[in-house]
mmCIF file of N, CA, C and O in Angstrom:
data_model
loop_
_atom_site.group_PDB
_atom_site.id
_atom_site.type_symbol
_atom_site.label_atom_id
_atom_site.label_comp_id
_atom_site.label_asym_id
_atom_site.label_seq_id
_atom_site.Cartn_x
_atom_site.Cartn_y
_atom_site.Cartn_z
ATOM 1 N N MET A 11 22.168 -3.509 7.607
ATOM 2 C CA MET A 11 20.691 -3.909 7.852
ATOM 3 C C MET A 11 20.216 -4.046 6.453
ATOM 4 O O MET A 11 20.469 -3.422 5.645
ATOM 5 N N ALA A 12 19.528 -5.307 6.466
ATOM 6 C CA ALA A 12 19.292 -5.560 4.865
ATOM 7 C C ALA A 12 17.837 -4.670 4.527
ATOM 8 O O ALA A 12 17.190 -4.385 5.011
ATOM 9 N N GLN A 13 18.180 -4.329 3.178
ATOM 10 C CA GLN A 13 16.805 -3.740 2.521
ATOM 11 C C GLN A 13 15.556 -4.714 2.451
ATOM 12 O O GLN A 13 15.812 -6.016 2.149
ATOM 13 N N LEU A 14 14.332 -4.089 2.923
ATOM 14 C CA LEU A 14 13.150 -5.017 2.770
ATOM 15 C C LEU A 14 12.105 -3.977 1.935
ATOM 16 O O LEU A 14 11.450 -3.610 2.691
ATOM 17 N N PRO A 15 12.114 -4.032 0.526
ATOM 18 C CA PRO A 15 11.459 -3.149 0.109
ATOM 19 C C PRO A 15 9.718 -3.639 0.225
ATOM 20 O O PRO A 15 9.733 -4.505 0.330
ATOM 21 N N HIS A 16 9.170 -2.290 0.227
ATOM 22 C CA HIS A 16 7.703 -2.186 0.545
ATOM 23 C C HIS A 16 7.119 -1.001 -0.440
ATOM 24 O O HIS A 16 7.517 -0.357 -0.560
ATOM 25 N N LEU A 17 6.045 -1.626 -1.110
ATOM 26 C CA LEU A 17 5.196 -0.855 -2.066
ATOM 27 C C LEU A 17 3.991 -0.138 -1.501
ATOM 28 O O LEU A 17 3.685 -0.717 -0.391
ATOM 29 N N VAL A 18 3.621 0.870 -1.553
ATOM 30 C CA VAL A 18 2.194 2.003 -0.783
ATOM 31 C C VAL A 18 1.810 2.200 -1.998
ATOM 32 O O VAL A 18 2.151 2.957 -2.986
ATOM 33 N N PHE A 19 0.100 1.977 -2.445
ATOM 34 C CA PHE A 19 -0.381 2.366 -3.138
ATOM 35 C C PHE A 19 -1.786 2.393 -2.871
ATOM 36 O O PHE A 19 -2.079 1.755 -1.690
ATOM 37 N N GLY A 20 -2.647 2.952 -3.531
ATOM 38 C CA GLY A 20 -4.121 2.764 -3.238
ATOM 39 C C GLY A 20 -4.701 3.621 -4.361
ATOM 40 O O GLY A 20 -4.443 4.144 -5.421
ATOM 41 N N GLY A 21 -6.245 3.850 -4.050
ATOM 42 C CA GLY A 21 -7.209 4.390 -5.040
ATOM 43 C C GLY A 21 -8.667 4.103 -4.463
ATOM 44 O O GLY A 21 -8.624 3.869 -3.293
ATOM 45 N N LYS A 22 -9.407 4.580 -5.613
ATOM 46 C CA LYS A 22 -10.904 4.375 -5.398
ATOM 47 C C LYS A 22 -11.143 3.012 -5.359
ATOM 48 O O LYS A 22 -10.955 2.084 -6.212
ATOM 49 N N VAL A 23 -12.064 2.654 -4.302
ATOM 50 C CA VAL A 23 -12.284 0.869 -4.372
ATOM 51 C C VAL A 23 -13.796 0.922 -4.737
ATOM 52 O O VAL A 23 -14.879 2.085 -4.520
ATOM 53 N N THR A 24 -14.459 -0.025 -4.984
ATOM 54 C CA THR A 24 -15.382 -0.509 -5.417
ATOM 55 C C THR A 24 -16.354 -0.573 -4.131
ATOM 56 O O THR A 24 -17.588 -0.407 -4.234
ATOM 57 N N ASP A 25 -16.010 -1.057 -3.332
ATOM 58 C CA ASP A 25 -16.651 -1.321 -1.804
ATOM 59 C C ASP A 25 -15.583 -0.999 -0.631
ATOM 60 O O ASP A 25 -14.346 -1.824 -0.598
ATOM 61 N N PRO A 26 -15.572 -0.276 0.486
ATOM 62 C CA PRO A 26 -14.809 0.073 1.210
ATOM 63 C C PRO A 26 -14.259 -1.244 2.004
ATOM 64 O O PRO A 26 -13.449 -1.478 2.747
ATOM 65 N N GLN A 27 -15.125 -2.347 2.161
ATOM 66 C CA GLN A 27 -14.947 -3.687 2.659
ATOM 67 C C GLN A 27 -13.867 -4.235 2.070
ATOM 68 O O GLN A 27 -13.395 -5.603 2.305
ATOM 69 N N THR A 28 -13.445 -4.216 0.723
ATOM 70 C CA THR A 28 -12.459 -5.256 -0.064
ATOM 71 C C THR A 28 -11.257 -4.311 -0.492
ATOM 72 O O THR A 28 -11.194 -2.922 -0.466
ATOM 73 N N LEU A 29 -10.340 -4.969 -1.714
ATOM 74 C CA LEU A 29 -9.525 -4.044 -2.033
ATOM 75 C C LEU A 29 -9.667 -4.242 -3.604
ATOM 76 O O LEU A 29 -8.588 -4.229 -4.520
ATOM 77 N N GLU A 30 -10.969 -4.318 -3.952
ATOM 78 C CA GLU A 30 -11.089 -4.271 -5.527
ATOM 79 C C GLU A 30 -11.076 -2.594 -6.080
ATOM 80 O O GLU A 30 -12.079 -1.916 -5.714
ATOM 81 N N PHE A 31 -10.477 -2.349 -6.469
ATOM 82 C CA PHE A 31 -10.036 -0.982 -7.441
ATOM 83 C C PHE A 31 -10.869 -0.566 -8.327
ATOM 84 O O PHE A 31 -11.267 -1.388 -9.225
ATOM 85 N N GLU A 32 -11.402 0.563 -8.407
ATOM 86 C CA GLU A 32 -12.500 0.824 -9.540
ATOM 87 C C GLU A 32 -11.819 1.019 -10.951
ATOM 88 O O GLU A 32 -12.424 0.461 -11.506
ATOM 89 N N ASP A 33 -10.621 1.424 -10.685
ATOM 90 C CA ASP A 33 -9.867 1.434 -12.085
ATOM 91 C C ASP A 33 -8.361 1.300 -12.030
ATOM 92 O O ASP A 33 -7.709 2.284 -11.514
ATOM 93 N N LEU A 34 -7.614 0.407 -12.216
ATOM 94 C CA LEU A 34 -6.514 0.041 -11.967
ATOM 95 C C LEU A 34 -5.553 0.922 -12.702
ATOM 96 O O LEU A 34 -4.319 1.211 -12.534
ATOM 97 N N ASN A 35 -6.095 1.598 -13.836
ATOM 98 C CA ASN A 35 -5.312 2.553 -14.777
ATOM 99 C C ASN A 35 -5.156 4.049 -13.388
ATOM 100 O O ASN A 35 -4.280 4.826 -14.141
ATOM 101 N N LYS A 36 -5.917 4.062 -12.816
ATOM 102 C CA LYS A 36 -6.064 5.297 -11.841
ATOM 103 C C LYS A 36 -5.379 5.076 -10.593
ATOM 104 O O LYS A 36 -5.664 5.997 -9.669
ATOM 105 N N VAL A 37 -4.767 3.918 -10.337
ATOM 106 C CA VAL A 37 -4.145 3.668 -9.009
ATOM 107 C C VAL A 37 -2.885 4.572 -8.705
ATOM 108 O O VAL A 37 -2.264 4.953 -9.192
ATOM 109 N N ASP A 38 -2.983 5.040 -7.587
ATOM 110 C CA ASP A 38 -1.733 6.079 -7.071
ATOM 111 C C ASP A 38 -0.804 5.085 -6.650
ATOM 112 O O ASP A 38 -0.838 4.537 -5.487
ATOM 113 N N LEU A 39 0.601 5.337 -7.264
ATOM 114 C CA LEU A 39 1.684 4.896 -6.596
ATOM 115 C C LEU A 39 2.205 5.386 -6.118
ATOM 116 O O LEU A 39 2.938 6.488 -6.463
ATOM 117 N N VAL A 40 1.921 5.501 -4.523
ATOM 118 C CA VAL A 40 2.451 6.241 -3.491
ATOM 119 C C VAL A 40 4.480 6.313 -3.747
ATOM 120 O O VAL A 40 5.261 7.397 -3.584
ATOM 121 N N GLY A 41 4.805 4.870 -3.679
ATOM 122 C CA GLY A 41 6.187 4.536 -3.684
ATOM 123 C C GLY A 41 6.711 3.390 -3.352
ATOM 124 O O GLY A 41 5.842 2.777 -2.525
ATOM 125 N N VAL A 42 7.997 3.332 -3.312
ATOM 126 C CA VAL A 42 8.676 1.784 -3.150
ATOM 127 C C VAL A 42 9.619 2.204 -1.825
ATOM 128 O O VAL A 42 10.829 3.205 -1.732
ATOM 129 N N TYR A 43 9.720 1.683 -0.568
ATOM 130 C CA TYR A 43 10.684 2.075 0.410
ATOM 131 C C TYR A 43 11.552 1.133 0.994
ATOM 132 O O TYR A 43 11.039 -0.172 0.719
ATOM 133 N N GLY A 44 12.285 1.202 1.698
ATOM 134 C CA GLY A 44 13.383 0.348 2.146
ATOM 135 C C GLY A 44 12.935 -0.479 3.282
ATOM 136 O O GLY A 44 13.984 -1.342 3.674
ATOM 137 N N SER A 45 12.064 -0.005 4.012
ATOM 138 C CA SER A 45 11.807 -0.661 5.392
ATOM 139 C C SER A 45 10.167 -0.670 5.600
ATOM 140 O O SER A 45 9.922 0.382 4.905
ATOM 141 N N TYR A 46 9.522 -1.361 6.494
ATOM 142 C CA TYR A 46 8.270 -1.407 6.638
ATOM 143 C C TYR A 46 7.947 0.073 7.785
ATOM 144 O O TYR A 46 6.876 0.617 7.136
ATOM 145 N N ASP A 47 8.864 0.277 8.193
ATOM 146 C CA ASP A 47 8.559 1.600 9.021
ATOM 147 C C ASP A 47 8.344 2.914 8.233
ATOM 148 O O ASP A 47 7.582 3.509 8.363
ATOM 149 N N GLU A 48 9.260 2.692 7.296
ATOM 150 C CA GLU A 48 9.135 4.160 6.273
ATOM 151 C C GLU A 48 8.015 4.097 5.293
ATOM 152 O O GLU A 48 7.070 5.133 4.813
ATOM 153 N N ALA A 49 7.607 2.458 4.829
ATOM 154 C CA ALA A 49 6.121 2.673 4.327
ATOM 155 C C ALA A 49 5.329 2.668 5.016
ATOM 156 O O ALA A 49 4.100 3.287 4.409
ATOM 157 N N VAL A 50 4.944 2.432 6.328
ATOM 158 C CA VAL A 50 4.009 2.951 7.320
ATOM 159 C C VAL A 50 3.672 4.052 7.706
ATOM 160 O O VAL A 50 2.700 5.056 7.308
ATOM 161 N N THR A 51 4.861 4.960 7.541
ATOM 162 C CA THR A 51 5.154 6.447 7.953
ATOM 163 C C THR A 51 4.298 7.178 6.320
ATOM 164 O O THR A 51 3.566 7.806 6.440
ATOM 165 N N ALA A 52 4.685 6.655 4.984
ATOM 166 C CA ALA A 52 4.151 7.084 3.819
ATOM 167 C C ALA A 52 2.603 6.683 3.767
ATOM 168 O O ALA A 52 1.656 7.761 3.240
ATOM 169 N N TRP A 53 2.163 5.549 4.116
ATOM 170 C CA TRP A 53 0.819 5.124 4.103
ATOM 171 C C TRP A 53 -0.247 6.376 5.132
ATOM 172 O O TRP A 53 -1.365 6.441 4.724
ATOM 173 N N ARG A 54 0.450 6.207 6.193
ATOM 174 C CA ARG A 54 -0.294 6.991 7.068
ATOM 175 C C ARG A 54 -0.339 8.280 6.752
ATOM 176 O O ARG A 54 -1.669 8.942 6.725
ATOM 177 N N ALA A 55 0.297 8.932 5.839
ATOM 178 C CA ALA A 55 0.506 10.635 5.541
ATOM 179 C C ALA A 55 -0.711 10.548 4.256
ATOM 180 O O ALA A 55 -1.641 11.339 4.491
ATOM 181 N N VAL A 56 -0.627 9.565 3.581
ATOM 182 C CA VAL A 56 -1.583 9.526 2.452
ATOM 183 C C VAL A 56 -2.904 9.426 2.686
ATOM 184 O O VAL A 56 -3.958 9.626 2.104
ATOM 185 N N SER A 57 -3.041 8.013 3.494
ATOM 186 C CA SER A 57 -4.431 7.803 4.225
ATOM 187 C C SER A 57 -5.066 9.095 4.779
ATOM 188 O O SER A 57 -6.384 9.329 4.713
ATOM 189 N N GLN A 58 -4.331 9.708 5.618
ATOM 190 C CA GLN A 58 -4.790 11.005 6.727
ATOM 191 C C GLN A 58 -5.106 12.105 5.603
ATOM 192 O O GLN A 58 -6.205 12.630 6.062
ATOM 193 N N ALA A 59 -4.334 11.963 4.685
ATOM 194 C CA ALA A 59 -4.931 13.078 3.776
ATOM 195 C C ALA A 59 -6.168 12.696 2.638
ATOM 196 O O ALA A 59 -6.718 13.823 2.238
ATOM 197 N N ASN A 60 -6.449 11.504 2.858
ATOM 198 C CA ASN A 60 -7.629 10.969 2.447
ATOM 199 C C ASN A 60 -9.022 10.419 3.037
ATOM 200 O O ASN A 60 -9.761 9.795 2.998
ATOM 201 N N VAL A 61 -8.756 10.730 4.560
ATOM 202 C CA VAL A 61 -9.822 10.428 5.638
ATOM 203 C C VAL A 61 -11.113 10.619 5.302
ATOM 204 O O VAL A 61 -12.121 9.651 5.920
ATOM 205 N N ASP A 62 -11.343 11.563 4.953
ATOM 206 C CA ASP A 62 -12.702 11.976 4.440
ATOM 207 C C ASP A 62 -13.320 11.082 3.348
ATOM 208 O O ASP A 62 -14.876 11.134 3.250
ATOM 209 N N ASP A 63 -12.811 10.348 2.553
ATOM 210 C CA ASP A 63 -13.208 9.865 1.385
ATOM 211 C C ASP A 63 -12.991 8.133 1.697
ATOM 212 O O ASP A 63 -12.094 7.372 1.559
ATOM 213 N N CYS A 64 -14.094 7.719 2.308
ATOM 214 C CA CYS A 64 -14.494 6.499 2.484
ATOM 215 C C CYS A 64 -14.399 5.282 1.507
ATOM 216 O O CYS A 64 -14.040 4.040 1.802
ATOM 217 N N MET A 65 -14.027 5.863 0.006
ATOM 218 C CA MET A 65 -14.043 4.955 -1.074
ATOM 219 C C MET A 65 -12.627 4.849 -1.529
ATOM 220 O O MET A 65 -12.435 4.494 -2.755
ATOM 221 N N THR A 66 -11.741 5.425 -1.068
ATOM 222 C CA THR A 66 -10.485 5.305 -0.949
ATOM 223 C C THR A 66 -9.340 4.718 0.318
ATOM 224 O O THR A 66 -9.617 4.920 1.049
ATOM 225 N N LYS A 67 -8.778 3.683 -0.580
ATOM 226 C CA LYS A 67 -7.907 3.109 0.254
ATOM 227 C C LYS A 67 -6.732 2.924 -0.393
ATOM 228 O O LYS A 67 -6.217 2.937 -1.198
ATOM 229 N N TYR A 68 -5.546 2.949 0.940
ATOM 230 C CA TYR A 68 -4.299 2.792 0.515
ATOM 231 C C TYR A 68 -3.863 1.584 1.300
ATOM 232 O O TYR A 68 -4.188 1.058 2.402
ATOM 233 N N VAL A 69 -2.631 1.070 0.547
ATOM 234 C CA VAL A 69 -2.005 -0.481 1.387
ATOM 235 C C VAL A 69 -0.430 -0.552 1.293
ATOM 236 O O VAL A 69 -0.154 0.252 0.476
ATOM 237 N N VAL A 70 0.009 -1.306 2.134
ATOM 238 C CA VAL A 70 1.464 -1.465 2.116
ATOM 239 C C VAL A 70 1.761 -2.993 1.674
ATOM 240 O O VAL A 70 0.919 -3.982 2.347
ATOM 241 N N VAL A 71 2.414 -3.096 0.503
ATOM 242 C CA VAL A 71 2.743 -4.312 0.183
ATOM 243 C C VAL A 71 4.161 -4.773 0.632
ATOM 244 O O VAL A 71 4.995 -4.082 0.096
ATOM 245 N N HIS A 72 4.405 -6.023 1.238
ATOM 246 C CA HIS A 72 5.940 -6.577 1.456
ATOM 247 C C HIS A 72 6.146 -6.914 -0.194
ATOM 248 O O HIS A 72 6.214 -8.347 -0.097
ATOM 249 N N LEU A 73 7.059 -6.345 -0.776
ATOM 250 C CA LEU A 73 7.668 -6.816 -1.969
ATOM 251 C C LEU A 73 8.236 -7.711 -1.799
ATOM 252 O O LEU A 73 8.675 -8.616 -2.360
ATOM 253 N N HIS A 74 9.316 -7.436 -0.719
ATOM 254 C CA HIS A 74 10.331 -8.510 -0.265
ATOM 255 C C HIS A 74 9.869 -10.093 -0.428
ATOM 256 O O HIS A 74 10.500 -10.955 -0.414
ATOM 257 N N LYS A 75 8.575 -9.979 0.353
ATOM 258 C CA LYS A 75 8.045 -11.314 0.175
ATOM 259 C C LYS A 75 7.746 -12.014 -0.921
ATOM 260 O O LYS A 75 7.897 -13.221 -1.042
ATOM 261 N N LEU A 76 7.397 -11.294 -1.893
ATOM 262 C CA LEU A 76 7.146 -11.745 -3.217
ATOM 263 C C LEU A 76 8.115 -12.144 -3.859
ATOM 264 O O LEU A 76 7.956 -13.002 -4.500
ATOM 265 N N LEU A 77 9.148 -11.269 -3.834
ATOM 266 C CA LEU A 77 10.344 -11.416 -4.665
ATOM 267 C C LEU A 77 11.376 -12.537 -4.202
ATOM 268 O O LEU A 77 11.822 -13.548 -5.044
ATOM 269 N N GLU A 78 11.065 -13.056 -2.610
ATOM 270 C CA GLU A 78 11.887 -14.164 -2.244
ATOM 271 C C GLU A 78 10.722 -14.566 -1.259
ATOM 272 O O GLU A 78 11.035 -14.601 -0.019
ATOM 273 N N PRO A 79 9.828 -15.262 -1.433
ATOM 274 C CA PRO A 79 8.793 -15.965 -0.763
ATOM 275 C C PRO A 79 9.599 -17.055 0.334
ATOM 276 O O PRO A 79 8.845 -17.123 1.373
ATOM 277 N N GLU A 80 10.509 -17.539 -0.101
ATOM 278 C CA GLU A 80 11.163 -18.737 0.815
ATOM 279 C C GLU A 80 11.991 -18.043 2.087
ATOM 280 O O GLU A 80 12.243 -18.847 3.126
ATOM 281 N N ALA A 81 12.393 -16.947 1.830
ATOM 282 C CA ALA A 81 13.216 -16.242 2.909
ATOM 283 C C ALA A 81 12.237 -15.649 4.009
ATOM 284 O O ALA A 81 10.990 -15.452 3.916
ATOM 285 N N GLN A 82 12.743 -15.681 5.363
ATOM 286 C CA GLN A 82 11.895 -14.974 6.523
ATOM 287 C C GLN A 82 12.083 -13.578 6.464
ATOM 288 O O GLN A 82 13.032 -13.082 5.992
ATOM 289 N N GLY A 83 10.980 -12.832 7.008
ATOM 290 C CA GLY A 83 11.234 -11.636 7.483
ATOM 291 C C GLY A 83 10.221 -10.701 6.970
ATOM 292 O O GLY A 83 9.180 -10.802 6.378
#
């Protein structure tokens, strides 16, 4: 099975309706994962740990789509 790298990161946002982070120097880089399922597991764990702070948001980025935009997957 091919590796499909995904990045999980997050931090404080200026508005919970957006992805504009307060300070990019303070973004929490959770990690890079070899599959979407692994990334979602990490995302759920860190999001659940911050569930009481509506101004903190974590996301999953499909790095493989950025690295090879012409490829399907």
